[in-house]
């Protein structure tokens, strides 16, 4: 399985960007969830199961998707040169 990077920006295969805030666990099941924030609109906070967040795009349902994975890490260069 791919590794999740906290406090980094990911691009959803439909095009929008999200900041991964943290990883949380369900107190009943122990299942891991990614806590992430929309980087558009109201900046809402969302959760999604870790395996789904890191999973591949369903190419049957979305045959025209250009990304391999549902969310892909973005390498963003500093505009200030840092």
Tab-separated table of N, CA, C and O in Angstrom:
chain	number	residue	atom	x	y	z
A	1	UNK	N	0.839	-1.182	0.000
A	1	UNK	CA	0.000	0.000	0.000
A	1	UNK	C	0.886	1.248	0.000
A	1	UNK	O	1.948	1.266	0.590
A	2	UNK	N	0.416	2.294	-0.647
A	2	UNK	CA	1.121	3.570	-0.699
A	2	UNK	C	1.147	4.230	0.681
A	2	UNK	O	0.308	3.960	1.516
A	3	UNK	N	2.099	5.108	0.879
A	3	UNK	CA	2.248	5.811	2.158
A	3	UNK	C	1.539	7.163	2.095
A	3	UNK	O	1.677	7.907	1.130
A	4	UNK	N	0.782	7.486	3.138
A	4	UNK	CA	0.110	8.771	3.244
A	4	UNK	C	1.067	9.787	3.846
A	4	UNK	O	1.719	9.514	4.839
A	5	UNK	N	1.139	10.972	3.254
A	5	UNK	CA	1.974	12.061	3.773
A	5	UNK	C	1.068	13.106	4.406
A	5	UNK	O	0.215	13.681	3.730
A	6	UNK	N	1.235	13.337	5.703
A	6	UNK	CA	0.441	14.327	6.419
A	6	UNK	C	0.900	15.741	6.074
A	6	UNK	O	2.065	15.969	5.768
A	7	UNK	N	-0.050	16.692	6.162
A	7	UNK	CA	0.212	18.120	5.925
A	7	UNK	C	0.705	18.378	4.508
A	7	UNK	O	1.437	19.331	4.263
A	8	UNK	N	0.290	17.552	3.568
A	8	UNK	CA	0.682	17.704	2.157
A	8	UNK	C	-0.570	17.820	1.302
A	8	UNK	O	-1.668	17.450	1.709
A	9	UNK	N	-0.393	18.328	0.097
A	9	UNK	CA	-1.502	18.554	-0.823
A	9	UNK	C	-1.620	17.378	-1.788
A	9	UNK	O	-0.620	16.912	-2.343
A	10	UNK	N	-2.860	16.935	-1.968
A	10	UNK	CA	-3.175	15.857	-2.900
A	10	UNK	C	-4.187	16.357	-3.920
A	10	UNK	O	-5.026	17.198	-3.601
A	11	UNK	N	-4.095	15.817	-5.120
A	11	UNK	CA	-5.058	16.134	-6.176
A	11	UNK	C	-5.992	14.947	-6.350
A	11	UNK	O	-5.544	13.815	-6.524
A	12	UNK	N	-7.305	15.221	-6.309
A	12	UNK	CA	-8.299	14.189	-6.576
A	12	UNK	C	-8.349	13.967	-8.078
A	12	UNK	O	-8.098	14.891	-8.858
A	13	UNK	N	-8.667	12.768	-8.501
A	13	UNK	CA	-8.641	12.463	-9.926
A	13	UNK	C	-9.627	13.298	-10.741
A	13	UNK	O	-9.477	13.430	-11.955
A	14	UNK	N	-10.606	13.924	-10.092
A	14	UNK	CA	-11.540	14.800	-10.809
A	14	UNK	C	-11.013	16.230	-10.905
A	14	UNK	O	-11.648	17.074	-11.516
A	15	UNK	N	-9.851	16.519	-10.262
A	15	UNK	CA	-9.175	17.781	-10.483
A	15	UNK	C	-8.988	18.717	-9.310
A	15	UNK	O	-8.133	19.596	-9.373
A	16	UNK	N	-9.753	18.592	-8.236
A	16	UNK	CA	-9.615	19.522	-7.122
A	16	UNK	C	-8.485	19.100	-6.178
A	16	UNK	O	-8.030	17.959	-6.193
A	17	UNK	N	-8.066	20.069	-5.343
A	17	UNK	CA	-6.939	19.868	-4.434
A	17	UNK	C	-7.396	19.845	-2.980
A	17	UNK	O	-8.333	20.548	-2.605
A	18	UNK	N	-6.671	19.055	-2.183
A	18	UNK	CA	-7.026	18.832	-0.781
A	18	UNK	C	-5.756	18.778	0.056
A	18	UNK	O	-4.734	18.246	-0.383
A	19	UNK	N	-5.852	19.290	1.287
A	19	UNK	CA	-4.752	19.226	2.241
A	19	UNK	C	-5.049	18.114	3.244
A	19	UNK	O	-6.090	18.137	3.908
A	20	UNK	N	-4.144	17.152	3.343
A	20	UNK	CA	-4.305	16.086	4.335
A	20	UNK	C	-3.926	16.652	5.690
A	20	UNK	O	-2.786	17.070	5.908
A	21	UNK	N	-4.901	16.712	6.589
A	21	UNK	CA	-4.691	17.268	7.919
A	21	UNK	C	-4.106	16.234	8.880
A	21	UNK	O	-3.165	16.521	9.603
A	22	UNK	N	-4.697	15.027	8.894
A	22	UNK	CA	-4.256	14.032	9.872
A	22	UNK	C	-4.840	12.669	9.530
A	22	UNK	O	-5.596	12.521	8.568
A	23	UNK	N	-4.511	11.691	10.357
A	23	UNK	CA	-5.044	10.336	10.265
A	23	UNK	C	-5.786	10.069	11.567
A	23	UNK	O	-5.271	10.359	12.649
A	24	UNK	N	-6.997	9.558	11.477
A	24	UNK	CA	-7.806	9.254	12.666
A	24	UNK	C	-8.230	7.789	12.607
A	24	UNK	O	-8.226	7.174	11.536
A	25	UNK	N	-8.624	7.250	13.772
A	25	UNK	CA	-9.063	5.854	13.837
A	25	UNK	C	-10.428	5.767	14.495
A	25	UNK	O	-10.684	6.444	15.498
A	26	UNK	N	-11.286	4.935	13.940
A	26	UNK	CA	-12.609	4.694	14.505
A	26	UNK	C	-12.438	3.968	15.839
A	26	UNK	O	-11.741	2.952	15.912
A	27	UNK	N	-13.070	4.477	16.882
A	27	UNK	CA	-12.904	3.897	18.223
A	27	UNK	C	-13.521	2.508	18.354
A	27	UNK	O	-13.127	1.737	19.229
A	28	UNK	N	-14.470	2.190	17.513
A	28	UNK	CA	-15.126	0.877	17.580
A	28	UNK	C	-14.432	-0.171	16.733
A	28	UNK	O	-14.294	-1.314	17.140
A	29	UNK	N	-14.008	0.214	15.528
A	29	UNK	CA	-13.457	-0.761	14.585
A	29	UNK	C	-11.945	-0.669	14.435
A	29	UNK	O	-11.319	-1.606	13.955
A	30	UNK	N	-11.376	0.487	14.799
A	30	UNK	CA	-9.947	0.695	14.605
A	30	UNK	C	-9.587	1.091	13.187
A	30	UNK	O	-8.422	1.332	12.879
A	31	UNK	N	-10.578	1.169	12.305
A	31	UNK	CA	-10.333	1.505	10.902
A	31	UNK	C	-9.733	2.905	10.786
A	31	UNK	O	-10.164	3.833	11.446
A	32	UNK	N	-8.716	3.037	9.940
A	32	UNK	CA	-8.026	4.303	9.741
A	32	UNK	C	-8.773	5.171	8.723
A	32	UNK	O	-9.230	4.673	7.692
A	33	UNK	N	-8.872	6.465	9.047
A	33	UNK	CA	-9.519	7.450	8.178
A	33	UNK	C	-8.588	8.629	7.949
A	33	UNK	O	-7.919	9.091	8.880
A	34	UNK	N	-8.567	9.137	6.726
A	34	UNK	CA	-7.821	10.342	6.390
A	34	UNK	C	-8.731	11.533	6.660
A	34	UNK	O	-9.880	11.552	6.240
A	35	UNK	N	-8.201	12.516	7.367
A	35	UNK	CA	-8.913	13.771	7.618
A	35	UNK	C	-8.293	14.789	6.668
A	35	UNK	O	-7.089	15.048	6.731
A	36	UNK	N	-9.111	15.332	5.771
A	36	UNK	CA	-8.568	16.244	4.763
A	36	UNK	C	-9.487	17.431	4.530
A	36	UNK	O	-10.672	17.383	4.800
A	37	UNK	N	-8.878	18.540	4.055
A	37	UNK	CA	-9.582	19.804	3.879
A	37	UNK	C	-9.594	20.210	2.409
A	37	UNK	O	-8.573	20.147	1.725
A	38	UNK	N	-10.780	20.636	1.944
A	38	UNK	CA	-10.899	21.160	0.584
A	38	UNK	C	-10.092	22.449	0.471
A	38	UNK	O	-10.149	23.287	1.365
A	39	UNK	N	-9.366	22.602	-0.614
A	39	UNK	CA	-8.622	23.836	-0.854
A	39	UNK	C	-9.363	24.711	-1.861
A	39	UNK	O	-8.755	25.356	-2.714
A	40	UNK	N	-10.668	24.739	-1.736
A	40	UNK	CA	-11.530	25.577	-2.564
A	40	UNK	C	-12.831	25.774	-1.805
A	40	UNK	O	-13.064	25.141	-0.768
A	41	UNK	N	-13.658	26.668	-2.307
A	41	UNK	CA	-14.966	26.885	-1.689
A	41	UNK	C	-14.865	27.241	-0.222
A	41	UNK	O	-14.094	28.121	0.165
A	42	UNK	N	-15.624	26.536	0.596
A	42	UNK	CA	-15.676	26.840	2.031
A	42	UNK	C	-14.543	26.212	2.834
A	42	UNK	O	-14.474	26.374	4.048
A	43	UNK	N	-13.652	25.464	2.186
A	43	UNK	CA	-12.528	24.841	2.890
A	43	UNK	C	-12.959	23.767	3.861
A	43	UNK	O	-12.271	23.514	4.848
A	44	UNK	N	-14.098	23.121	3.581
A	44	UNK	CA	-14.669	22.117	4.466
A	44	UNK	C	-13.730	20.965	4.791
A	44	UNK	O	-12.822	20.639	4.031
A	45	UNK	N	-13.977	20.362	5.938
A	45	UNK	CA	-13.191	19.244	6.438
A	45	UNK	C	-13.947	17.951	6.171
A	45	UNK	O	-15.146	17.868	6.416
A	46	UNK	N	-13.236	16.938	5.660
A	46	UNK	CA	-13.841	15.670	5.264
A	46	UNK	C	-13.029	14.508	5.808
A	46	UNK	O	-11.867	14.675	6.183
A	47	UNK	N	-13.636	13.321	5.829
A	47	UNK	CA	-12.909	12.092	6.159
A	47	UNK	C	-13.215	11.041	5.098
A	47	UNK	O	-14.267	11.072	4.460
A	48	UNK	N	-12.271	10.134	4.919
A	48	UNK	CA	-12.433	9.025	3.981
A	48	UNK	C	-11.561	7.883	4.486
A	48	UNK	O	-10.462	8.120	4.984
A	49	UNK	N	-12.018	6.640	4.348
A	49	UNK	CA	-11.172	5.519	4.756
A	49	UNK	C	-9.801	5.569	4.061
A	49	UNK	O	-9.722	5.891	2.863
A	50	UNK	N	-8.758	5.283	4.817
A	50	UNK	CA	-7.395	5.342	4.291
A	50	UNK	C	-7.227	4.498	3.034
A	50	UNK	O	-6.646	4.953	2.049
A	51	UNK	N	-7.743	3.279	3.058
A	51	UNK	CA	-7.566	2.404	1.890
A	51	UNK	C	-8.258	2.977	0.654
A	51	UNK	O	-7.748	2.848	-0.463
A	52	UNK	N	-9.373	3.647	0.827
A	52	UNK	CA	-10.068	4.271	-0.297
A	52	UNK	C	-9.308	5.512	-0.781
A	52	UNK	O	-9.152	5.728	-1.980
A	53	UNK	N	-8.808	6.314	0.163
A	53	UNK	CA	-8.055	7.521	-0.191
A	53	UNK	C	-6.836	7.161	-1.035
A	53	UNK	O	-6.534	7.830	-2.021
A	54	UNK	N	-6.127	6.119	-0.642
A	54	UNK	CA	-4.908	5.719	-1.342
A	54	UNK	C	-5.161	4.760	-2.507
A	54	UNK	O	-4.232	4.410	-3.231
A	55	UNK	N	-6.415	4.359	-2.696
A	55	UNK	CA	-6.738	3.366	-3.712
A	55	UNK	C	-6.704	3.902	-5.135
A	55	UNK	O	-6.608	5.105	-5.394
A	56	UNK	N	-6.790	2.980	-6.069
A	56	UNK	CA	-6.784	3.319	-7.493
A	56	UNK	C	-8.156	3.793	-7.952
A	56	UNK	O	-9.178	3.437	-7.373
A	57	UNK	N	-8.145	4.589	-9.005
A	57	UNK	CA	-9.382	5.043	-9.636
A	57	UNK	C	-10.046	3.842	-10.292
A	57	UNK	O	-9.376	3.009	-10.911
A	58	UNK	N	-11.352	3.735	-10.160
A	58	UNK	CA	-12.122	2.688	-10.825
A	58	UNK	C	-12.202	3.044	-12.307
A	58	UNK	O	-13.005	3.879	-12.720
A	59	UNK	N	-11.364	2.411	-13.119
A	59	UNK	CA	-11.285	2.729	-14.553
A	59	UNK	C	-12.500	2.235	-15.328
A	59	UNK	O	-12.738	2.678	-16.444
A	60	UNK	N	-13.279	1.339	-14.743
A	60	UNK	CA	-14.522	0.914	-15.390
A	60	UNK	C	-15.552	2.033	-15.259
A	60	UNK	O	-16.217	2.408	-16.231
A	61	UNK	N	-15.654	2.590	-14.054
A	61	UNK	CA	-16.610	3.666	-13.787
A	61	UNK	C	-16.135	4.997	-14.379
A	61	UNK	O	-16.940	5.809	-14.819
A	62	UNK	N	-14.822	5.227	-14.363
A	62	UNK	CA	-14.237	6.482	-14.854
A	62	UNK	C	-13.144	6.170	-15.883
A	62	UNK	O	-11.955	6.351	-15.616
A	63	UNK	N	-13.512	5.707	-17.077
A	63	UNK	CA	-12.515	5.287	-18.071
A	63	UNK	C	-11.631	6.417	-18.589
A	63	UNK	O	-10.522	6.159	-19.074
A	64	UNK	N	-12.074	7.662	-18.481
A	64	UNK	CA	-11.299	8.787	-18.992
A	64	UNK	C	-10.397	9.438	-17.938
A	64	UNK	O	-9.733	10.439	-18.229
A	65	UNK	N	-10.374	8.898	-16.736
A	65	UNK	CA	-9.546	9.476	-15.666
A	65	UNK	C	-8.072	9.369	-16.046
A	65	UNK	O	-7.600	8.313	-16.458
A	66	UNK	N	-7.349	10.470	-15.888
A	66	UNK	CA	-5.932	10.474	-16.262
A	66	UNK	C	-5.013	9.992	-15.140
A	66	UNK	O	-3.899	9.573	-15.398
A	67	UNK	N	-5.486	10.050	-13.887
A	67	UNK	CA	-4.677	9.592	-12.760
A	67	UNK	C	-4.861	8.102	-12.531
A	67	UNK	O	-5.942	7.558	-12.783
A	68	UNK	N	-3.837	7.487	-11.978
A	68	UNK	CA	-3.922	6.080	-11.589
A	68	UNK	C	-4.626	5.944	-10.248
A	68	UNK	O	-5.441	5.056	-10.057
A	69	UNK	N	-4.311	6.863	-9.335
A	69	UNK	CA	-4.844	6.789	-7.981
A	69	UNK	C	-5.912	7.850	-7.739
A	69	UNK	O	-5.885	8.925	-8.337
A	70	UNK	N	-6.836	7.546	-6.835
A	70	UNK	CA	-7.927	8.466	-6.492
A	70	UNK	C	-7.377	9.824	-6.058
A	70	UNK	O	-7.851	10.870	-6.483
A	71	UNK	N	-6.391	9.816	-5.164
A	71	UNK	CA	-5.710	11.033	-4.717
A	71	UNK	C	-4.217	10.846	-4.961
A	71	UNK	O	-3.662	9.824	-4.565
A	72	UNK	N	-3.586	11.833	-5.584
A	72	UNK	CA	-2.150	11.755	-5.841
A	72	UNK	C	-1.441	12.949	-5.219
A	72	UNK	O	-1.878	14.094	-5.349
A	73	UNK	N	-0.325	12.654	-4.528
A	73	UNK	CA	0.483	13.657	-3.871
A	73	UNK	C	1.017	14.654	-4.900
A	73	UNK	O	1.478	14.270	-5.972
A	74	UNK	N	0.973	15.939	-4.537
A	74	UNK	CA	1.460	16.999	-5.404
A	74	UNK	C	2.763	17.571	-4.851
A	74	UNK	O	2.868	17.843	-3.653
A	75	UNK	N	3.746	17.722	-5.709
A	75	UNK	CA	4.993	18.375	-5.323
A	75	UNK	C	4.857	19.824	-5.753
A	75	UNK	O	4.828	20.128	-6.948
A	76	UNK	N	4.742	20.728	-4.785
A	76	UNK	CA	4.506	22.136	-5.077
A	76	UNK	C	5.760	22.919	-4.732
A	76	UNK	O	6.213	22.946	-3.577
A	77	UNK	N	6.350	23.552	-5.732
A	77	UNK	CA	7.549	24.342	-5.539
A	77	UNK	C	7.202	25.678	-4.909
A	77	UNK	O	6.140	26.244	-5.140
A	78	UNK	N	8.140	26.204	-4.144
A	78	UNK	CA	7.981	27.521	-3.525
A	78	UNK	C	8.125	28.593	-4.584
A	78	UNK	O	9.085	28.581	-5.375
A	79	UNK	N	7.202	29.545	-4.607
A	79	UNK	CA	7.325	30.668	-5.523
A	79	UNK	C	8.333	31.692	-5.003
A	79	UNK	O	8.815	32.531	-5.748
A	80	UNK	N	8.671	31.602	-3.709
A	80	UNK	CA	9.647	32.497	-3.101
A	80	UNK	C	11.064	31.923	-3.159
A	80	UNK	O	12.003	32.547	-2.669
A	81	UNK	N	11.189	30.722	-3.718
A	81	UNK	CA	12.516	30.123	-3.852
A	81	UNK	C	13.031	29.415	-2.619
A	81	UNK	O	14.231	29.222	-2.462
A	82	UNK	N	12.155	29.012	-1.725
A	82	UNK	CA	12.587	28.309	-0.502
A	82	UNK	C	12.673	26.826	-0.733
A	82	UNK	O	11.962	26.218	-1.399
